[in-house]
mmCIF file of C-alpha atoms in Angstrom:
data_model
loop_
_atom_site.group_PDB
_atom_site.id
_atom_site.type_symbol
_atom_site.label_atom_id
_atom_site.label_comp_id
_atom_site.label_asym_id
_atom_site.label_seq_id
_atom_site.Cartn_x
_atom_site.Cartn_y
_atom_site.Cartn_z
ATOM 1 C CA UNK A 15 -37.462 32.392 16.080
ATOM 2 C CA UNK A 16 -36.790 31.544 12.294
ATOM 3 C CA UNK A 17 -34.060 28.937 13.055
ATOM 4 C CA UNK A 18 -30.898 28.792 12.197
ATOM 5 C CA UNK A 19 -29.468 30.614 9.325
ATOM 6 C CA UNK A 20 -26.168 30.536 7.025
ATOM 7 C CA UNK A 21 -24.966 33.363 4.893
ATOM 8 C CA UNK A 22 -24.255 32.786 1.596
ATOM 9 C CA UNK A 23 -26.038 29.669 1.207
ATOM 10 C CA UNK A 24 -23.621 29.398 -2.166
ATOM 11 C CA UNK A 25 -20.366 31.140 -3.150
ATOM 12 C CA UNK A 26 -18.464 30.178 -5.592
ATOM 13 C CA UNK A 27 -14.179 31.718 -5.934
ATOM 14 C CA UNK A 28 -11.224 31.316 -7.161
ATOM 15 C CA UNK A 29 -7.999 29.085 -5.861
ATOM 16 C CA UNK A 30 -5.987 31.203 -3.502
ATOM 17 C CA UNK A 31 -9.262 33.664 -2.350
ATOM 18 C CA UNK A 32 -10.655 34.360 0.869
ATOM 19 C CA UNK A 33 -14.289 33.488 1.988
ATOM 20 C CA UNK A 34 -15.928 34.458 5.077
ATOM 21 C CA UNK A 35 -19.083 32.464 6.256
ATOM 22 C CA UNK A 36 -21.995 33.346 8.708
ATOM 23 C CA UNK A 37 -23.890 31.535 10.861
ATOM 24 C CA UNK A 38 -26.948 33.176 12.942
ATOM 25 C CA UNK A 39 -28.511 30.190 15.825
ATOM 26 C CA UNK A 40 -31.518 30.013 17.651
ATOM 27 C CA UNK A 41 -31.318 32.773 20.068
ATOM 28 C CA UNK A 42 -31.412 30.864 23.003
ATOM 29 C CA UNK A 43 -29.082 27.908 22.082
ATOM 30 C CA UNK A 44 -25.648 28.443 23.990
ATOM 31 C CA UNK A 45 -23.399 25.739 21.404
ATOM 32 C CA UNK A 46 -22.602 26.519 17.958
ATOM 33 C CA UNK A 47 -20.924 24.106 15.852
ATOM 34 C CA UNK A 48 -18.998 24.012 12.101
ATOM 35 C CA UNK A 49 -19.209 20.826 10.480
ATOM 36 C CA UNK A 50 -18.287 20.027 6.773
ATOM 37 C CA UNK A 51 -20.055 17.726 4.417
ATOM 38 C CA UNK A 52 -19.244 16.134 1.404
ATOM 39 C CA UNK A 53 -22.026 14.495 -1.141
ATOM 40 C CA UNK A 54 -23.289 11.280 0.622
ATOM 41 C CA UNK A 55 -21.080 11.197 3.606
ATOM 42 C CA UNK A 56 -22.031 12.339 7.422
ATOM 43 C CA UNK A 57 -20.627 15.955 8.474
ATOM 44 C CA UNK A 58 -17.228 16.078 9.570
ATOM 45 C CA UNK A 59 -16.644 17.923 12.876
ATOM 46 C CA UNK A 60 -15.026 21.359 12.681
ATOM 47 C CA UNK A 61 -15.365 23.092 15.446
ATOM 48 C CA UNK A 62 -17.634 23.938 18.063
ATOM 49 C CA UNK A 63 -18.424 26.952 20.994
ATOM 50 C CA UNK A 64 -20.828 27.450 24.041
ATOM 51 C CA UNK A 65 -21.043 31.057 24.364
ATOM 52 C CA UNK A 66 -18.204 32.770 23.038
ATOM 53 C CA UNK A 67 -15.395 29.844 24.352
ATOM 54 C CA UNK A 68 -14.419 27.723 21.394
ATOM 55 C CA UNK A 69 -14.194 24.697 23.166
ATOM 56 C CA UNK A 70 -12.528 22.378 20.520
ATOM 57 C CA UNK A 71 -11.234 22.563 17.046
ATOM 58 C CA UNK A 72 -10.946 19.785 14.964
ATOM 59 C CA UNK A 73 -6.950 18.647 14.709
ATOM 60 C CA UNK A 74 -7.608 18.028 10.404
ATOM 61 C CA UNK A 75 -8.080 21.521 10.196
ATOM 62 C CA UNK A 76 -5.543 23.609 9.132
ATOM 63 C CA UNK A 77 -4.689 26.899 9.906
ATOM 64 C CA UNK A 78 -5.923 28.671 7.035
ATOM 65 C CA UNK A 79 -9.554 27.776 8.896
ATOM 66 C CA UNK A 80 -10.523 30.061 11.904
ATOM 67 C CA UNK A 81 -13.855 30.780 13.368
ATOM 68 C CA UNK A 82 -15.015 33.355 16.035
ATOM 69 C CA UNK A 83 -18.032 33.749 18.117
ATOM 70 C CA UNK A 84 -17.428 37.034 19.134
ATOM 71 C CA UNK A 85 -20.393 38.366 21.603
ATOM 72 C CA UNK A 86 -21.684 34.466 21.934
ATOM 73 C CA UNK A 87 -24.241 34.890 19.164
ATOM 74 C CA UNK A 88 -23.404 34.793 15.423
ATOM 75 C CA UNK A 89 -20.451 33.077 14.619
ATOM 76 C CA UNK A 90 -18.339 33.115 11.408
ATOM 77 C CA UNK A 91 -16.313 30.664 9.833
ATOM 78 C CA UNK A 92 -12.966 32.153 7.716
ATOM 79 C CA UNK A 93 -10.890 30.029 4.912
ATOM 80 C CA UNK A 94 -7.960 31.595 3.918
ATOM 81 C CA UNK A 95 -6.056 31.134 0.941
ATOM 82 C CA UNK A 96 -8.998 28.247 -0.439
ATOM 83 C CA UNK A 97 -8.190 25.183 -2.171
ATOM 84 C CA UNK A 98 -10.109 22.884 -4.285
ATOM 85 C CA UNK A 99 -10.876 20.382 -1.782
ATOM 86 C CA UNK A 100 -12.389 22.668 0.623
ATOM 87 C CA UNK A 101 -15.211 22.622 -2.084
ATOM 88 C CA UNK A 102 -17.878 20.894 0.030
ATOM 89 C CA UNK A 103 -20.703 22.043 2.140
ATOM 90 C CA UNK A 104 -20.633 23.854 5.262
ATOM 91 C CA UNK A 105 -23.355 23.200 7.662
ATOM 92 C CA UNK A 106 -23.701 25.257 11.039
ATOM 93 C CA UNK A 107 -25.727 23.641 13.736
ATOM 94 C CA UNK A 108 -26.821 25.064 17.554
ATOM 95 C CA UNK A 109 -28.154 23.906 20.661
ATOM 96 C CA UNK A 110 -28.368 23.944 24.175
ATOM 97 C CA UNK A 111 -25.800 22.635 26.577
ATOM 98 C CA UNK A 112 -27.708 21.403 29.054
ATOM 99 C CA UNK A 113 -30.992 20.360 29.900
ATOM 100 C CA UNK A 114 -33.850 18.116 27.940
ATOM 101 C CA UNK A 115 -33.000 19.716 24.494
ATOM 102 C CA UNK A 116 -28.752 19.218 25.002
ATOM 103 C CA UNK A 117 -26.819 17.998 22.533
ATOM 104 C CA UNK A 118 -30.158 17.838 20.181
ATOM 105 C CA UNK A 119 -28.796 19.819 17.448
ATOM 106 C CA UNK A 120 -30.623 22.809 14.816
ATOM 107 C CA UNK A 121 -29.134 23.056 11.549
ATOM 108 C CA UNK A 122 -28.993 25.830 8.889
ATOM 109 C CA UNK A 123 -29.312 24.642 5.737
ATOM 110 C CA UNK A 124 -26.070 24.828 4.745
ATOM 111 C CA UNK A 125 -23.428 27.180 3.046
ATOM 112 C CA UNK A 126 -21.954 25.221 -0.508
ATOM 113 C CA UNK A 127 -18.775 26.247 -1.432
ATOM 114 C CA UNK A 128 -17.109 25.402 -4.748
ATOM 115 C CA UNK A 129 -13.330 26.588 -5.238
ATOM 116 C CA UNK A 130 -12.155 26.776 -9.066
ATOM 117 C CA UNK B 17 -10.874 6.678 12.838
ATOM 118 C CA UNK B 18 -14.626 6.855 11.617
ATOM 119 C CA UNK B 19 -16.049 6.465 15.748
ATOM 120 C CA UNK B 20 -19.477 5.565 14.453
ATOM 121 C CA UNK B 21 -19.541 3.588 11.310
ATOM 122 C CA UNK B 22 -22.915 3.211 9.792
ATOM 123 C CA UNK B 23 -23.861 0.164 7.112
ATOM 124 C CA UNK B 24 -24.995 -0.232 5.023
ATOM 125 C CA UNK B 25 -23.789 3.306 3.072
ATOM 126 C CA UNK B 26 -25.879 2.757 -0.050
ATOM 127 C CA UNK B 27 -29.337 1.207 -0.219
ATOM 128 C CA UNK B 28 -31.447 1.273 -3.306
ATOM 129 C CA UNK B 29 -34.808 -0.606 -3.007
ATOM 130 C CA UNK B 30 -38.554 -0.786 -3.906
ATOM 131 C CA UNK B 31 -41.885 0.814 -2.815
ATOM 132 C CA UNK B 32 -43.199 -1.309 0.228
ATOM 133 C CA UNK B 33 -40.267 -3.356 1.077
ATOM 134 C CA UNK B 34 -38.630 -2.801 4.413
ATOM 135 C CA UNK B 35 -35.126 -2.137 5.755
ATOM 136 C CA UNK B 36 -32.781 -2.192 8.523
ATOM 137 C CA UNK B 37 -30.230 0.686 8.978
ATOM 138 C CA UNK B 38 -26.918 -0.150 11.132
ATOM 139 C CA UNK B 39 -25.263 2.069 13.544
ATOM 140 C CA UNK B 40 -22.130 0.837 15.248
ATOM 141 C CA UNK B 41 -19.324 2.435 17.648
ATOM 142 C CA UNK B 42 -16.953 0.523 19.608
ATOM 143 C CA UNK B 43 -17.334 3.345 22.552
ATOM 144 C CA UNK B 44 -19.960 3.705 24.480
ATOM 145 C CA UNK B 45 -23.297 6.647 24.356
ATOM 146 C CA UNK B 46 -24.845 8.340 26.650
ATOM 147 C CA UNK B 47 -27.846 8.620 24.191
ATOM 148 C CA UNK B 48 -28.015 8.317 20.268
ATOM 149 C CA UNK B 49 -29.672 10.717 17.824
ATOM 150 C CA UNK B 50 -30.953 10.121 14.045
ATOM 151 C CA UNK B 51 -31.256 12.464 11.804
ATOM 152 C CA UNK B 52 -32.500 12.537 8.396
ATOM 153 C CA UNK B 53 -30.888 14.664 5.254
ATOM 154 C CA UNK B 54 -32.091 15.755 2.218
ATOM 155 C CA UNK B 55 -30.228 17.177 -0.867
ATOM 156 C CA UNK B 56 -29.748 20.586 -0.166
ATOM 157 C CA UNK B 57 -30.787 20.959 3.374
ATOM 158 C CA UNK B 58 -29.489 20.419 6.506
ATOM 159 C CA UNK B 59 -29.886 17.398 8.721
ATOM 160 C CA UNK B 60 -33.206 17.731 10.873
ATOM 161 C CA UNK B 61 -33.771 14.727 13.470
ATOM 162 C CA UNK B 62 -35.654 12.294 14.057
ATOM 163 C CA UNK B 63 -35.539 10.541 17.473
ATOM 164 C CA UNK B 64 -33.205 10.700 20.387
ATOM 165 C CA UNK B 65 -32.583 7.319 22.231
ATOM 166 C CA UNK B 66 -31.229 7.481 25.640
ATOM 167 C CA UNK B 67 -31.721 3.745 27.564
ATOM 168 C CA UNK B 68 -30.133 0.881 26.803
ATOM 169 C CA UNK B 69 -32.623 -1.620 24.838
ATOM 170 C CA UNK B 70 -34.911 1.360 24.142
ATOM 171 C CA UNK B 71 -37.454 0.995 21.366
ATOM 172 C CA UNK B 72 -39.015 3.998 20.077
ATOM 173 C CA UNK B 73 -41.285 3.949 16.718
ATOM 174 C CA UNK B 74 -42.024 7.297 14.707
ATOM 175 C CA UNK B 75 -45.296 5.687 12.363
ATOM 176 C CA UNK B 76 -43.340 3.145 10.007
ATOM 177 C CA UNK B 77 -39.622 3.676 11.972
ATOM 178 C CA UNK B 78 -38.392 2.167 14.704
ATOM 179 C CA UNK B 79 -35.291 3.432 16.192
ATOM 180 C CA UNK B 80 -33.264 0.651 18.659
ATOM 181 C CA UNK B 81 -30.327 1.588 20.972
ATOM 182 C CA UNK B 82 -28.506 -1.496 22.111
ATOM 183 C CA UNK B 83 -28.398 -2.444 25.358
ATOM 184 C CA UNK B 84 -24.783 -2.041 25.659
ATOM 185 C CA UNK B 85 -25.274 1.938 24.418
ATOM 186 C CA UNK B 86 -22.822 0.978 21.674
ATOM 187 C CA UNK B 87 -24.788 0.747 18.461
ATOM 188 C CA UNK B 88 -28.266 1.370 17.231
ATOM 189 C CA UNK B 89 -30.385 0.671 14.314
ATOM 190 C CA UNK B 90 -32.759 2.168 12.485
ATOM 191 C CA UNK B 91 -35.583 -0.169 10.560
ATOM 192 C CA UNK B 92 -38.293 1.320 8.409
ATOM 193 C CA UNK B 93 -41.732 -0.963 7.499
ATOM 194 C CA UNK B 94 -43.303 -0.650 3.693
ATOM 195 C CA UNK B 95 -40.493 2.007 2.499
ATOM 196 C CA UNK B 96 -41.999 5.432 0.187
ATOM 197 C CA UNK B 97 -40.380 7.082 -1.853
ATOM 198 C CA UNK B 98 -40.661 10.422 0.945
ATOM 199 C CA UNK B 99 -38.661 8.019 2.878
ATOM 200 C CA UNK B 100 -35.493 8.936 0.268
ATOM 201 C CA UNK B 101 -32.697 10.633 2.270
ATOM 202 C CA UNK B 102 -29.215 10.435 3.791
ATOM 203 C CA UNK B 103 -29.698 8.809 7.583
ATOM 204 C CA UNK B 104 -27.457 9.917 9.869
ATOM 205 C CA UNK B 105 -26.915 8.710 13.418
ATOM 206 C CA UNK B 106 -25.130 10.929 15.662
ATOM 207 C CA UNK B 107 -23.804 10.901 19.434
ATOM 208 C CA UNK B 108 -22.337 13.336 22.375
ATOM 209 C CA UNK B 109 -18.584 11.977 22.768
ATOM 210 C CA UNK B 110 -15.636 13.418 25.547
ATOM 211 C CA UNK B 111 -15.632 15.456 28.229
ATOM 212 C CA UNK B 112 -17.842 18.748 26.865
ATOM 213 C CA UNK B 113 -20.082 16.571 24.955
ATOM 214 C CA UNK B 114 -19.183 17.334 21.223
ATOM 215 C CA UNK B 115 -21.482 15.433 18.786
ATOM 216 C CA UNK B 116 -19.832 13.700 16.201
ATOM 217 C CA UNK B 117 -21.483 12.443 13.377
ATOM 218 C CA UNK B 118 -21.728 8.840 11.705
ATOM 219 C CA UNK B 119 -20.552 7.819 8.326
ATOM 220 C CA UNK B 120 -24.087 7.975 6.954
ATOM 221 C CA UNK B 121 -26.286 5.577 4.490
ATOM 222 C CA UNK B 122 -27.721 7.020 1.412
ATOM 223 C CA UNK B 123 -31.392 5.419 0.726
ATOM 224 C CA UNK B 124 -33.391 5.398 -2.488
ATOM 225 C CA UNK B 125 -36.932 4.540 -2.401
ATOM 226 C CA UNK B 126 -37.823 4.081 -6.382
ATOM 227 C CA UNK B 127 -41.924 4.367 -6.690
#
C-alpha cells in the first residue's frame, strides 16, 4: 500500500472556477475525512465518510462544497464557484473505524489551492 | 468554539533547551493523539494516549494525558532543530467518533 494520496497536490484558478479534488486511502481504511488548513493553524473539519455514508458535514461549509465517496473508496472533494478565501490547503486523511488502529488517522500530503 | 485549544501557538527557542506543549479541552477524551506537521506535508503522528495520567515517552518526548482525559501536554528534553514543526493534538468527539483537530503550536528550533 503506498498510503494515502491527493490529486493535484497544487492547482491554482481563477475567482468564480470550478475545482475538483481527489483523494485515494489506504485500501483497507473504512473513514475518509476532508479537512482544510491554513498556514500555522490545525485542520479544520470538513467532512468525513465510513464507506460510502457521509456521516457529517461540517455546518461552516457552504453549499458550493460537496464531496462523494461513491463505491466507498476514492472520494472527491468539489468547490464550486471558488473564492479567494478558499485558498488554503486541503488535506484528506483515512482510517479504520474500529479496532486498535480507530480513529488513528493517514494523511495525504495535501492538495494547495490558491484562487486569484 | 475552538474544542481543543492548544498554547502556546508560537514557540521560537534554542538548540538544547526544553519545552512544554499545552493541550486543553473543556470536554472530555476517550484517548488523545499528537501529531507532528511539516511545511508541505501532511500531519503524521506521533503517540496515541488513552488512560487517564498516562505517560508515554518517544526518545526526548513525553506525551501526558491528564487524569481527568481533558487536556494533555506534550514536553520535549534538549530541543534540535529536526524537532521544527507544527504540533498538533487531536481527539475522537460525538457519537460516530469524528476527530477534530486542535488549534496547533508552531515550534522553531534555531541551531
Amino acid at each position: 500500500d503506498t498510503g494515502v494520496s491527493q490529486d493535484p497536490r497544487h492547482k491554482i484558478t481563477k475567482r468564480g472556477q470550478n475545482v475538483t479534488f481527489r483523494c485515494d486511502p489506504i485500501s483497507e481504511h473504512n473513514r475518509l475525512y476532508w479537512y482544510r488548513q491554513t498556514l500555522g493553524q490545525g485542520p479544520e473539519f470538513l467532512t468525513y465518510f465510513q464507506n460510502e455514508a457521509q456521516l457529517e458535514k461540517s455546518r461552516l461549509l457552504s453549499d458550493r462544497f460537496s464531496a462523494e465517496r461513491p463505491k466507498g473508496s476514492f472520494s472527491t472533494l468539489e468547490i464550486q464557484r471558488t473564492e479567494q478565501g478558499d485558498s488554503a490547503m486541503y488535506l484528506c486523511a483515512s482510517s479504520l473505524a474500529a479496532g486498535s488502529g480507530a480513529n488513528v488517522l493517514t494523511f495525504g500530503a495535501g492538495s494547495r489551492l490558491t484562487v486569484l | 468554539t475552538q474544542l481543543l485549544e492548544q498554547s502556546p501557538q508560537f514557540l521560537s527557542i534554542q538548540e538544547g533547551e526544553n519545552l512544554t506543549v499545552y493541550c486543553n479541552s473543556s470536554s472530555v477524551f476517550s484517548s488523545l493523539q499528537w501529531y507532528r506537521q511539516e511545511p508541505g506535508e501532511g500531519p503524521v503522528l506521533l503517540v496515541t494516549v488513552v488512560t487517564g495520567g498516562e505517560v508515554k515517552k518517544l526518545k526526548r518526548l513525553t506525551f501526558q494525558f491528564g487524569d481527568a482525559r481533558k487536556d494533555s501536554s506534550l514536553h520535549i528534553t534538549a530541543a534540535q532543530p529536526g524537532d521544527t514543526g507544527l504540533y498538533l493534538c487531536a481527539g475522537p468527539m460525538g457519537g460516530y467518533q469524528k476527530v477534530t483537530f486542535g488549534t496547533g503550536t508552531k515550534l522553531q528550533v534555531i541551531p
